[in-house]
PDB file of C-alpha atoms and ligand atoms in Angstrom:
ATOM      1  CA  MET A 147     -15.889   1.793  15.358  1.00 89.00           C
ATOM      2  CA  LYS A 148     -15.568  -2.033  16.507  1.00 94.00           C
ATOM      3  CA  LEU A 149     -11.944  -3.012  16.829  1.00 98.00           C
ATOM      4  CA  VAL A 150     -10.203  -0.434  17.715  1.00 98.00           C
ATOM      5  CA  SER A 151     -12.749   0.913  20.009  1.00 98.00           C
ATOM      6  CA  ARG A 152     -10.890   1.109  23.840  1.00 98.00           C
ATOM      7  CA  ASP A 153     -14.059  -1.296  24.816  1.00 98.00           C
ATOM      8  CA  THR A 154     -12.396  -4.137  23.023  1.00 98.00           C
ATOM      9  CA  ASN A 155      -9.335  -4.031  24.790  1.00 98.00           C
ATOM     10  CA  PRO A 156      -9.600  -1.949  28.343  1.00 98.00           C
ATOM     11  CA  ASP A 157      -6.163  -2.554  29.190  1.00 97.00           C
ATOM     12  CA  GLY A 158      -4.462  -1.725  26.007  1.00 98.00           C
ATOM     13  CA  THR A 159      -2.545  -3.039  23.149  1.00 98.00           C
ATOM     14  CA  VAL A 160       1.338  -3.889  23.383  1.00 98.00           C
ATOM     15  CA  VAL A 161       2.601  -3.997  20.066  1.00 98.00           C
ATOM     16  CA  GLU A 162       5.852  -6.623  20.013  1.00 98.00           C
ATOM     17  CA  VAL A 163       8.399  -5.784  17.927  1.00 98.00           C
ATOM     18  CA  LYS A 164      11.816  -7.909  18.642  1.00 95.00           C
ATOM     19  CA  ASN A 165      11.267  -7.650  22.452  1.00 94.00           C
ATOM     20  CA  ILE A 166      10.416  -4.560  22.287  1.00 98.00           C
ATOM     21  CA  ARG A 167       6.907  -3.647  23.785  1.00 98.00           C
ATOM     22  CA  ILE A 168       5.064  -0.675  22.379  1.00 98.00           C
ATOM     23  CA  GLY A 169       2.186   0.112  24.648  1.00 98.00           C
ATOM     24  CA  GLY A 170       3.421  -0.877  27.874  1.00 98.00           C
ATOM     25  CA  ARG A 171       4.997   0.603  30.822  1.00 98.00           C
ATOM     26  CA  GLU A 172       7.846   1.662  28.632  1.00 98.00           C
ATOM     27  CA  ILE A 173       8.234   4.295  26.077  1.00 98.00           C
ATOM     28  CA  VAL A 174       9.846   3.084  23.038  1.00 98.00           C
ATOM     29  CA  ILE A 175      12.339   5.698  20.994  1.00 98.00           C
ATOM     30  CA  MET A 176      12.721   5.537  17.279  1.00 98.00           C
ATOM     31  CA  ALA A 177      15.222   7.414  15.784  1.00 98.00           C
ATOM     32  CA  GLY A 178      17.383   7.660  12.294  1.00 98.00           C
ATOM     33  CA  PRO A 179      17.537   9.582   9.442  1.00 98.00           C
ATOM     34  CA  CYS A 180      14.414  10.968   7.424  1.00 98.00           C
ATOM     35  CA  ALA A 181      15.551   8.839   4.611  1.00 98.00           C
ATOM     36  CA  VAL A 182      18.466   6.298   3.324  1.00 98.00           C
ATOM     37  CA  GLU A 183      21.091   7.813   1.629  1.00 98.00           C
ATOM     38  CA  THR A 184      24.168   5.958   1.889  1.00 98.00           C
ATOM     39  CA  MET A 185      25.741   3.119   3.556  1.00 98.00           C
ATOM     40  CA  GLU A 186      27.870   5.562   5.420  1.00 98.00           C
ATOM     41  CA  GLN A 187      25.199   7.619   6.940  1.00 98.00           C
ATOM     42  CA  LEU A 188      22.606   4.780   7.540  1.00 98.00           C
ATOM     43  CA  SER A 189      25.252   2.500   9.537  1.00 98.00           C
ATOM     44  CA  LYS A 190      27.037   6.113  11.540  1.00 98.00           C
ATOM     45  CA  THR A 191      23.291   7.502  12.370  1.00 98.00           C
ATOM     46  CA  ALA A 192      22.196   3.961  13.223  1.00 98.00           C
ATOM     47  CA  SER A 193      25.027   3.567  16.100  1.00 97.00           C
ATOM     48  CA  ILE A 194      24.527   6.858  16.949  1.00 98.00           C
ATOM     49  CA  VAL A 195      20.802   6.792  17.969  1.00 98.00           C
ATOM     50  CA  LYS A 196      21.312   3.366  19.432  1.00 98.00           C
ATOM     51  CA  GLU A 197      24.034   4.360  21.795  1.00 97.00           C
ATOM     52  CA  GLY A 198      21.731   7.308  22.342  1.00 97.00           C
ATOM     53  CA  GLY A 199      18.885   4.743  23.758  1.00 98.00           C
ATOM     54  CA  ALA A 200      16.895   4.509  20.760  1.00 98.00           C
ATOM     55  CA  SER A 201      15.408   1.338  20.485  1.00 98.00           C
ATOM     56  CA  ILE A 202      14.166   1.119  16.552  1.00 98.00           C
ATOM     57  CA  LEU A 203      15.581   2.810  13.589  1.00 98.00           C
ATOM     58  CA  ARG A 204      14.017   4.973  11.448  1.00 98.00           C
ATOM     59  CA  GLY A 205      14.893   5.644   7.722  1.00 98.00           C
ATOM     60  CA  GLY A 206      12.696   5.641   4.601  1.00 98.00           C
ATOM     61  CA  ALA A 207      13.768   4.407   1.294  1.00 98.00           C
ATOM     62  CA  PHE A 208      10.192   5.485  -0.654  1.00 98.00           C
ATOM     63  CA  LYS A 209       9.748   8.621   0.123  1.00 98.00           C
ATOM     64  CA  PRO A 210       6.828  10.754  -0.414  1.00 97.00           C
ATOM     65  CA  ARG A 211       7.849  13.915  -1.677  1.00 97.00           C
ATOM     66  CA  THR A 212       5.611  17.179  -2.620  1.00 95.00           C
ATOM     67  CA  SER A 213       7.747  17.285  -5.879  1.00 96.00           C
ATOM     68  CA  PRO A 214       8.409  15.002  -8.227  1.00 97.00           C
ATOM     69  CA  TYR A 215      12.143  16.505  -8.897  1.00 97.00           C
ATOM     70  CA  SER A 216      12.815  15.910  -5.048  1.00 97.00           C
ATOM     71  CA  PHE A 217      14.966  12.854  -3.976  1.00 96.00           C
ATOM     72  CA  GLN A 218      12.630   9.895  -4.149  1.00 98.00           C
ATOM     73  CA  GLY A 219      14.902   7.675  -1.822  1.00 98.00           C
ATOM     74  CA  LEU A 220      16.932   4.661  -3.079  1.00 98.00           C
ATOM     75  CA  GLY A 221      13.920   2.380  -3.303  1.00 98.00           C
ATOM     76  CA  ASP A 222      15.340  -1.058  -3.143  1.00 98.00           C
ATOM     77  CA  GLU A 223      18.593  -0.555  -2.650  1.00 98.00           C
ATOM     78  CA  GLY A 224      17.713   1.312   0.377  1.00 98.00           C
ATOM     79  CA  LEU A 225      15.982  -1.644   1.840  1.00 98.00           C
ATOM     80  CA  LYS A 226      19.010  -3.617   1.502  1.00 98.00           C
ATOM     81  CA  LEU A 227      21.131  -0.979   3.443  1.00 98.00           C
ATOM     82  CA  LEU A 228      18.749  -1.092   6.083  1.00 98.00           C
ATOM     83  CA  GLY A 229      18.844  -4.609   6.252  1.00 98.00           C
ATOM     84  CA  GLU A 230      22.423  -4.721   5.871  1.00 98.00           C
ATOM     85  CA  VAL A 231      22.499  -2.080   8.892  1.00 98.00           C
ATOM     86  CA  LYS A 232      20.104  -4.157  10.951  1.00 97.00           C
ATOM     87  CA  LEU A 233      22.388  -7.314  10.370  1.00 96.00           C
ATOM     88  CA  MET A 234      25.341  -5.180  11.698  1.00 95.00           C
ATOM     89  CA  THR A 235      23.718  -3.644  14.871  1.00 96.00           C
ATOM     90  CA  GLY A 236      20.657  -5.729  15.986  1.00 96.00           C
ATOM     91  CA  ILE A 237      18.424  -2.717  15.860  1.00 97.00           C
ATOM     92  CA  PRO A 238      14.943  -3.022  14.549  1.00 98.00           C
ATOM     93  CA  VAL A 239      13.768  -1.250  11.884  1.00 98.00           C
ATOM     94  CA  VAL A 240      10.786   1.368  10.638  1.00 98.00           C
ATOM     95  CA  SER A 241      10.048   1.943   7.218  1.00 98.00           C
ATOM     96  CA  GLU A 242       7.839   3.475   4.946  1.00 98.00           C
ATOM     97  CA  VAL A 243       5.797   1.817   2.260  1.00 98.00           C
ATOM     98  CA  MET A 244       3.669   3.620  -0.151  1.00 98.00           C
ATOM     99  CA  ASP A 245       2.670   0.980  -3.004  1.00 98.00           C
ATOM    100  CA  PRO A 246       0.605  -1.733  -2.526  1.00 98.00           C
ATOM    101  CA  ARG A 247       2.657  -3.940  -4.404  1.00 98.00           C
ATOM    102  CA  ASP A 248       5.989  -3.136  -2.397  1.00 98.00           C
ATOM    103  CA  VAL A 249       4.343  -4.170   0.916  1.00 98.00           C
ATOM    104  CA  GLU A 250       5.448  -7.598   0.584  1.00 98.00           C
ATOM    105  CA  ASN A 251       9.462  -6.438  -0.038  1.00 98.00           C
ATOM    106  CA  VAL A 252       9.524  -3.590   2.427  1.00 98.00           C
ATOM    107  CA  ALA A 253       8.438  -6.306   5.007  1.00 98.00           C
ATOM    108  CA  ARG A 254      11.278  -8.301   3.871  1.00 98.00           C
ATOM    109  CA  TYR A 255      13.554  -5.804   5.659  1.00 98.00           C
ATOM    110  CA  ALA A 256      11.371  -3.435   8.076  1.00 98.00           C
ATOM    111  CA  ASP A 257      10.528  -4.790  11.077  1.00 98.00           C
ATOM    112  CA  ILE A 258       7.446  -2.427  11.290  1.00 98.00           C
ATOM    113  CA  LEU A 259       5.557  -0.967   8.234  1.00 99.00           C
ATOM    114  CA  GLN A 260       5.240   2.814   8.441  1.00 99.00           C
ATOM    115  CA  VAL A 261       2.164   4.079   6.487  1.00 98.00           C
ATOM    116  CA  GLY A 262       2.734   7.660   5.847  1.00 98.00           C
ATOM    117  CA  SER A 263       0.428  11.290   6.225  1.00 98.00           C
ATOM    118  CA  ARG A 264      -0.292  11.121   2.889  1.00 98.00           C
ATOM    119  CA  ASN A 265      -1.636   7.663   2.702  1.00 98.00           C
ATOM    120  CA  MET A 266      -3.490   8.092   5.611  1.00 98.00           C
ATOM    121  CA  GLN A 267      -6.644   7.014   3.383  1.00 98.00           C
ATOM    122  CA  ASN A 268      -5.046   4.814   0.573  1.00 98.00           C
ATOM    123  CA  PHE A 269      -7.897   2.185   1.099  1.00 98.00           C
ATOM    124  CA  SER A 270      -5.935  -0.424  -0.751  1.00 98.00           C
ATOM    125  CA  LEU A 271      -2.726   0.208   0.951  1.00 98.00           C
ATOM    126  CA  LEU A 272      -4.461   0.132   4.742  1.00 98.00           C
ATOM    127  CA  LYS A 273      -5.941  -3.370   2.897  1.00 98.00           C
ATOM    128  CA  GLU A 274      -2.363  -4.849   2.002  1.00 98.00           C
ATOM    129  CA  VAL A 275      -0.630  -4.179   5.339  1.00 98.00           C
ATOM    130  CA  GLY A 276      -3.809  -5.409   7.077  1.00 98.00           C
ATOM    131  CA  ASP A 277      -3.053  -8.634   5.262  1.00 98.00           C
ATOM    132  CA  GLN A 278       0.529  -9.232   5.890  1.00 98.00           C
ATOM    133  CA  ARG A 279       2.019  -9.949   9.711  1.00 97.00           C
ATOM    134  CA  ASN A 280       4.458  -6.977  10.370  1.00 98.00           C
ATOM    135  CA  PRO A 281       3.021  -4.563  12.945  1.00 98.00           C
ATOM    136  CA  VAL A 282       2.375  -1.217  11.366  1.00 99.00           C
ATOM    137  CA  LEU A 283       3.108   2.455  12.329  1.00 99.00           C
ATOM    138  CA  LEU A 284      -0.051   4.873  10.761  1.00 99.00           C
ATOM    139  CA  LYS A 285       0.491   8.261  10.687  1.00 99.00           C
ATOM    140  CA  ARG A 286      -1.963  10.930  11.055  1.00 99.00           C
ATOM    141  CA  GLY A 287      -3.431  12.249   7.383  1.00 98.00           C
ATOM    142  CA  MET A 288      -1.968  15.869   7.892  1.00 98.00           C
ATOM    143  CA  MET A 289      -5.757  16.976   7.301  1.00 98.00           C
ATOM    144  CA  ALA A 290      -7.484  14.032   8.926  1.00 98.00           C
ATOM    145  CA  THR A 291      -9.502  13.886  11.911  1.00 98.00           C
ATOM    146  CA  LEU A 292      -9.515  11.554  14.821  1.00 98.00           C
ATOM    147  CA  GLU A 293     -12.024   9.756  13.760  1.00 98.00           C
ATOM    148  CA  GLU A 294     -11.146   9.412  10.223  1.00 98.00           C
ATOM    149  CA  PHE A 295      -7.285   8.344  11.430  1.00 99.00           C
ATOM    150  CA  LEU A 296      -9.027   5.754  13.971  1.00 98.00           C
ATOM    151  CA  PHE A 297     -11.036   4.329  10.375  1.00 98.00           C
ATOM    152  CA  ALA A 298      -8.092   4.085   8.759  1.00 98.00           C
ATOM    153  CA  ALA A 299      -6.894   1.911  11.767  1.00 99.00           C
ATOM    154  CA  GLU A 300      -9.639  -0.113  11.473  1.00 98.00           C
ATOM    155  CA  TYR A 301      -9.323  -0.866   8.191  1.00 98.00           C
ATOM    156  CA  ILE A 302      -5.936  -2.403   9.308  1.00 98.00           C
ATOM    157  CA  LEU A 303      -7.345  -4.470  12.164  1.00 98.00           C
ATOM    158  CA  SER A 304     -10.582  -5.241   9.974  1.00 98.00           C
ATOM    159  CA  ARG A 305      -8.197  -7.236   8.154  1.00 98.00           C
ATOM    160  CA  GLY A 306      -6.551  -9.139  10.632  1.00 98.00           C
ATOM    161  CA  ASN A 307      -3.599  -7.815  11.514  1.00 98.00           C
ATOM    162  CA  PRO A 308      -3.986  -6.405  15.051  1.00 98.00           C
ATOM    163  CA  ALA A 309      -0.404  -4.788  15.338  1.00 98.00           C
ATOM    164  CA  VAL A 310      -1.153  -0.930  14.807  1.00 99.00           C
ATOM    165  CA  ILE A 311       1.236   1.706  16.502  1.00 99.00           C
ATOM    166  CA  LEU A 312      -0.969   5.107  15.867  1.00 99.00           C
ATOM    167  CA  CYS A 313       1.524   8.101  14.930  1.00 99.00           C
ATOM    168  CA  GLU A 314       0.448  11.944  15.602  1.00 99.00           C
ATOM    169  CA  ARG A 315       2.619  13.912  13.616  1.00 98.00           C
ATOM    170  CA  GLY A 316       1.094  17.365  13.132  1.00 98.00           C
ATOM    171  CA  ILE A 317      -2.006  18.903  11.185  1.00 98.00           C
ATOM    172  CA  ARG A 318      -2.271  21.695   8.287  1.00 98.00           C
ATOM    173  CA  THR A 319      -1.868  25.095  10.140  1.00 97.00           C
ATOM    174  CA  PHE A 320      -2.506  28.603   9.398  1.00 97.00           C
ATOM    175  CA  ASP A 321       0.467  29.549  11.113  1.00 96.00           C
ATOM    176  CA  PRO A 322       3.535  29.654   8.779  1.00 95.00           C
ATOM    177  CA  SER A 323       6.080  29.825  11.986  1.00 95.00           C
ATOM    178  CA  SER A 324       6.038  25.688  12.088  1.00 96.00           C
ATOM    179  CA  ARG A 325       5.821  23.557   9.132  1.00 96.00           C
ATOM    180  CA  PHE A 326       2.721  21.626  10.775  1.00 98.00           C
ATOM    181  CA  THR A 327       1.023  22.457  14.269  1.00 98.00           C
ATOM    182  CA  LEU A 328       1.657  19.142  16.521  1.00 98.00           C
ATOM    183  CA  ASP A 329      -1.741  17.837  17.796  1.00 98.00           C
ATOM    184  CA  LEU A 330      -0.600  17.154  21.352  1.00 98.00           C
ATOM    185  CA  ASN A 331      -4.324  17.086  21.973  1.00 98.00           C
ATOM    186  CA  ALA A 332      -4.572  13.869  20.147  1.00 98.00           C
ATOM    187  CA  ILE A 333      -2.690  11.920  22.823  1.00 98.00           C
ATOM    188  CA  PRO A 334      -5.091  12.053  25.453  1.00 98.00           C
ATOM    189  CA  ILE A 335      -8.096  11.874  23.148  1.00 98.00           C
ATOM    190  CA  LEU A 336      -6.521   8.902  21.221  1.00 98.00           C
ATOM    191  CA  LYS A 337      -5.800   6.904  24.063  1.00 98.00           C
ATOM    192  CA  GLU A 338      -9.206   7.566  25.579  1.00 98.00           C
ATOM    193  CA  ARG A 339     -10.950   6.369  22.435  1.00 98.00           C
ATOM    194  CA  THR A 340      -8.724   3.454  21.406  1.00 98.00           C
ATOM    195  CA  HIS A 341      -6.072   0.879  23.325  1.00 98.00           C
ATOM    196  CA  LEU A 342      -3.739   1.449  20.200  1.00 99.00           C
ATOM    197  CA  PRO A 343      -0.314   2.620  21.073  1.00 98.00           C
ATOM    198  CA  VAL A 344       0.231   6.368  20.141  1.00 99.00           C
ATOM    199  CA  ILE A 345       3.386   7.898  19.705  1.00 99.00           C
ATOM    200  CA  VAL A 346       4.191  11.296  18.453  1.00 99.00           C
ATOM    201  CA  ASP A 347       6.777  12.193  15.216  1.00 99.00           C
ATOM    202  CA  PRO A 348       7.592  15.876  16.580  1.00 98.00           C
ATOM    203  CA  SER A 349       9.947  16.039  13.465  1.00 98.00           C
ATOM    204  CA  HIS A 350       7.478  16.751  10.817  1.00 98.00           C
ATOM    205  CA  GLY A 351       4.975  18.027  13.745  1.00 98.00           C
ATOM    206  CA  THR A 352       7.542  21.174  13.723  1.00 98.00           C
ATOM    207  CA  GLY A 353       9.577  21.133  10.740  1.00 98.00           C
ATOM    208  CA  GLU A 354      12.059  22.676  12.399  1.00 97.00           C
ATOM    209  CA  ARG A 355      15.278  21.100  14.596  1.00 98.00           C
ATOM    210  CA  ARG A 356      15.214  24.369  17.397  1.00 98.00           C
ATOM    211  CA  MET A 357      11.504  23.041  18.041  1.00 98.00           C
ATOM    212  CA  VAL A 358      11.713  19.073  18.283  1.00 98.00           C
ATOM    213  CA  SER A 359      13.034  18.808  21.805  1.00 98.00           C
ATOM    214  CA  ALA A 360      10.524  20.758  23.593  1.00 98.00           C
ATOM    215  CA  MET A 361       7.636  18.628  21.512  1.00 98.00           C
ATOM    216  CA  SER A 362       9.240  15.897  22.445  1.00 98.00           C
ATOM    217  CA  LYS A 363       9.199  16.405  26.217  1.00 98.00           C
ATOM    218  CA  ALA A 364       6.029  17.686  26.140  1.00 98.00           C
ATOM    219  CA  ALA A 365       4.678  14.429  24.022  1.00 99.00           C
ATOM    220  CA  ILE A 366       5.749  12.321  26.820  1.00 98.00           C
ATOM    221  CA  ALA A 367       4.753  14.247  29.484  1.00 98.00           C
ATOM    222  CA  ALA A 368       1.479  14.295  27.876  1.00 98.00           C
ATOM    223  CA  GLY A 369       1.303  10.412  27.889  1.00 98.00           C
ATOM    224  CA  ALA A 370       2.687   9.483  24.595  1.00 99.00           C
ATOM    225  CA  ASP A 371       3.944   5.346  24.575  1.00 99.00           C
ATOM    226  CA  GLY A 372       7.103   6.657  21.974  1.00 99.00           C
ATOM    227  CA  LEU A 373       8.838   9.080  19.987  1.00 99.00           C
ATOM    228  CA  LEU A 374       9.578   9.299  16.084  1.00 99.00           C
ATOM    229  CA  ILE A 375      12.436  11.401  15.739  1.00 98.00           C
ATOM    230  CA  GLU A 376      14.836  12.456  12.559  1.00 98.00           C
ATOM    231  CA  VAL A 377      18.434  12.234  13.630  1.00 98.00           C
ATOM    232  CA  HIS A 378      20.890  12.662  11.026  1.00 98.00           C
ATOM    233  CA  TYR A 379      25.222  12.405  11.798  1.00 97.00           C
ATOM    234  CA  HIS A 380      25.521  15.476   9.487  1.00 97.00           C
ATOM    235  CA  PRO A 381      22.185  17.231   8.646  1.00 98.00           C
ATOM    236  CA  GLU A 382      23.531  19.930   6.596  1.00 98.00           C
ATOM    237  CA  HIS A 383      24.040  17.314   3.640  1.00 97.00           C
ATOM    238  CA  ALA A 384      20.889  15.369   4.376  1.00 98.00           C
ATOM    239  CA  LEU A 385      18.819  14.705   0.959  1.00 98.00           C
ATOM    240  CA  CYS A 386      15.513  15.000   2.784  1.00 97.00           C
ATOM    241  CA  ASP A 387      14.479  17.302   5.842  1.00 98.00           C
ATOM    242  CA  GLY A 388      17.723  18.300   7.139  1.00 98.00           C
ATOM    243  CA  ALA A 389      16.186  21.110   8.628  1.00 98.00           C
ATOM    244  CA  GLN A 390      14.490  19.272  10.978  1.00 98.00           C
ATOM    245  CA  ALA A 391      16.789  16.451  11.683  1.00 98.00           C
ATOM    246  CA  LEU A 392      18.448  16.685  14.856  1.00 98.00           C
ATOM    247  CA  TYR A 393      22.357  16.706  15.103  1.00 98.00           C
ATOM    248  CA  PRO A 394      23.696  13.384  17.355  1.00 98.00           C
ATOM    249  CA  GLU A 395      24.533  15.906  20.520  1.00 98.00           C
ATOM    250  CA  ASP A 396      21.137  17.545  20.595  1.00 98.00           C
ATOM    251  CA  PHE A 397      19.626  13.708  20.410  1.00 98.00           C
ATOM    252  CA  ILE A 398      22.090  12.748  23.670  1.00 98.00           C
ATOM    253  CA  LEU A 399      21.082  15.619  25.403  1.00 98.00           C
ATOM    254  CA  LEU A 400      17.203  15.399  24.661  1.00 98.00           C
ATOM    255  CA  MET A 401      17.381  11.637  25.987  1.00 98.00           C
ATOM    256  CA  ALA A 402      18.551  12.687  29.014  1.00 98.00           C
ATOM    257  CA  ASP A 403      15.761  15.081  29.678  1.00 98.00           C
ATOM    258  CA  LEU A 404      13.085  12.242  28.316  1.00 98.00           C
ATOM    259  CA  LYS A 405      14.271   9.641  31.034  1.00 98.00           C
ATOM    260  CA  LYS A 406      13.745  12.462  33.751  1.00 98.00           C
ATOM    261  CA  ILE A 407      10.088  13.424  32.063  1.00 98.00           C
ATOM    262  CA  ALA A 408       9.610   9.575  31.810  1.00 98.00           C
ATOM    263  CA  ASP A 409      10.049   9.045  35.799  1.00 98.00           C
ATOM    264  CA  ALA A 410       7.732  12.364  36.535  1.00 98.00           C
ATOM    265  CA  VAL A 411       4.880  10.561  34.782  1.00 98.00           C
ATOM    266  CA  GLY A 412       5.671   6.962  36.307  1.00 98.00           C
ATOM    267  CA  ARG A 413       7.232   5.428  33.362  1.00 98.00           C
ATOM    268  CA  SER A 414      10.812   4.512  31.790  1.00 98.00           C
ATOM    269  CA  ILE A 415      12.429   4.441  28.591  1.00 98.00           C
ATOM    270  CA  HIS A 416      13.090   1.380  26.496  1.00 98.00           C
ATOM    271  CA  VAL A 417      16.944   0.377  26.920  1.00 96.00           C
ATOM    272  CA  PRO A 418      18.125  -0.930  23.614  1.00 93.00           C
ATOM    273  CA  ASN A 419      20.267  -4.368  23.538  1.00 84.00           C
ATOM    274  CA  LEU A 420      23.459  -2.688  23.359  1.00 80.00           C
ATOM    275  CA  ASP A 421      25.451  -6.093  23.113  1.00 76.00           C
ATOM    276  CA  HIS A 422      25.334  -7.125  19.901  1.00 74.00           C
TER     277      HIS A 422
HETATM  278  C1  PEP B 523       8.288  10.419   7.477  1.00 70.21           C
HETATM  279  O1  PEP B 523       8.390   9.945   8.951  1.00 70.21           O
HETATM  280  O2  PEP B 523       9.388  10.083   6.454  1.00 70.21           O
HETATM  281  C2  PEP B 523       7.402  10.876   6.385  1.00 70.21           C
HETATM  282  C3  PEP B 523       7.498  11.409   5.446  1.00 70.21           C
HETATM  283  O3  PEP B 523       6.431  11.299   7.319  1.00 70.21           O
HETATM  284  P1  PEP B 523       4.597  11.959   7.149  1.00 70.21           P
HETATM  285  O4  PEP B 523       4.201  10.654   6.553  1.00 70.21           O
HETATM  286  O5  PEP B 523       4.504  12.218   8.522  1.00 70.21           O
HETATM  287  O6  PEP B 523       5.063  13.190   6.459  1.00 70.21           O
HETATM  288 MN1   MN B 524      11.249  13.400   7.125  1.00 70.21          MN
END
């Protein structure tokens, strides 16, 4: 692999989003609901995560659901809500794009384009996000090897977009105790092989709220550059992934612990700009 290999940038790549540096000394927390549902849900959750210390808001407008009968996301309407909440709170946004035809539109609202686990090897989509300039958060395919993951990132870099953030989100498991097995081995292995920032999604990696804090802390201790965490102001009412969404109070407690762990590994948590 030519472009993603650590040798091409031994100091490591820093991806910059609105003055937030991902891949540097500071750890960046991205949090928010699985899916954009309503203005009230999004704006309330955005305030909670921002005040709690998240620097980037997550929220899907296009949702890749296993069943075609499940809530598929609000689509364009969801993007507009993200745009409004961004204006209100000043927090940058990461949101998933599933279809190459939607890349331009999603990029108008989302500061970071997310390519989901199920699309990690959608090569047309990888080329399309590689042809535009917004940073890309690339999630590991749930059945992909780390080599396949890195080749997917190579597709994006080879089209001219160097701003790729890798996200470990759990791999298929034989054990029904959790939704996936969060592969924390991926952090040191990826750090050795590539210069790209590596973050972890403990929400999909576990599938259950009660495991999310422990895995978040473990990921930071293991050297992750950031976390992507699902938080909902009212998880019981979530239209998607409510069981793994942290309650606001869980998120606040977790952030306090993460600060201590970051400190123990010689790093700190990026503090969002609260005066907006
Ligand atoms: C998500 O983060 O919204 C998501 C659908 O995750 P994944 O692609 O990892 O399943
Ligand atoms: Mn989700």
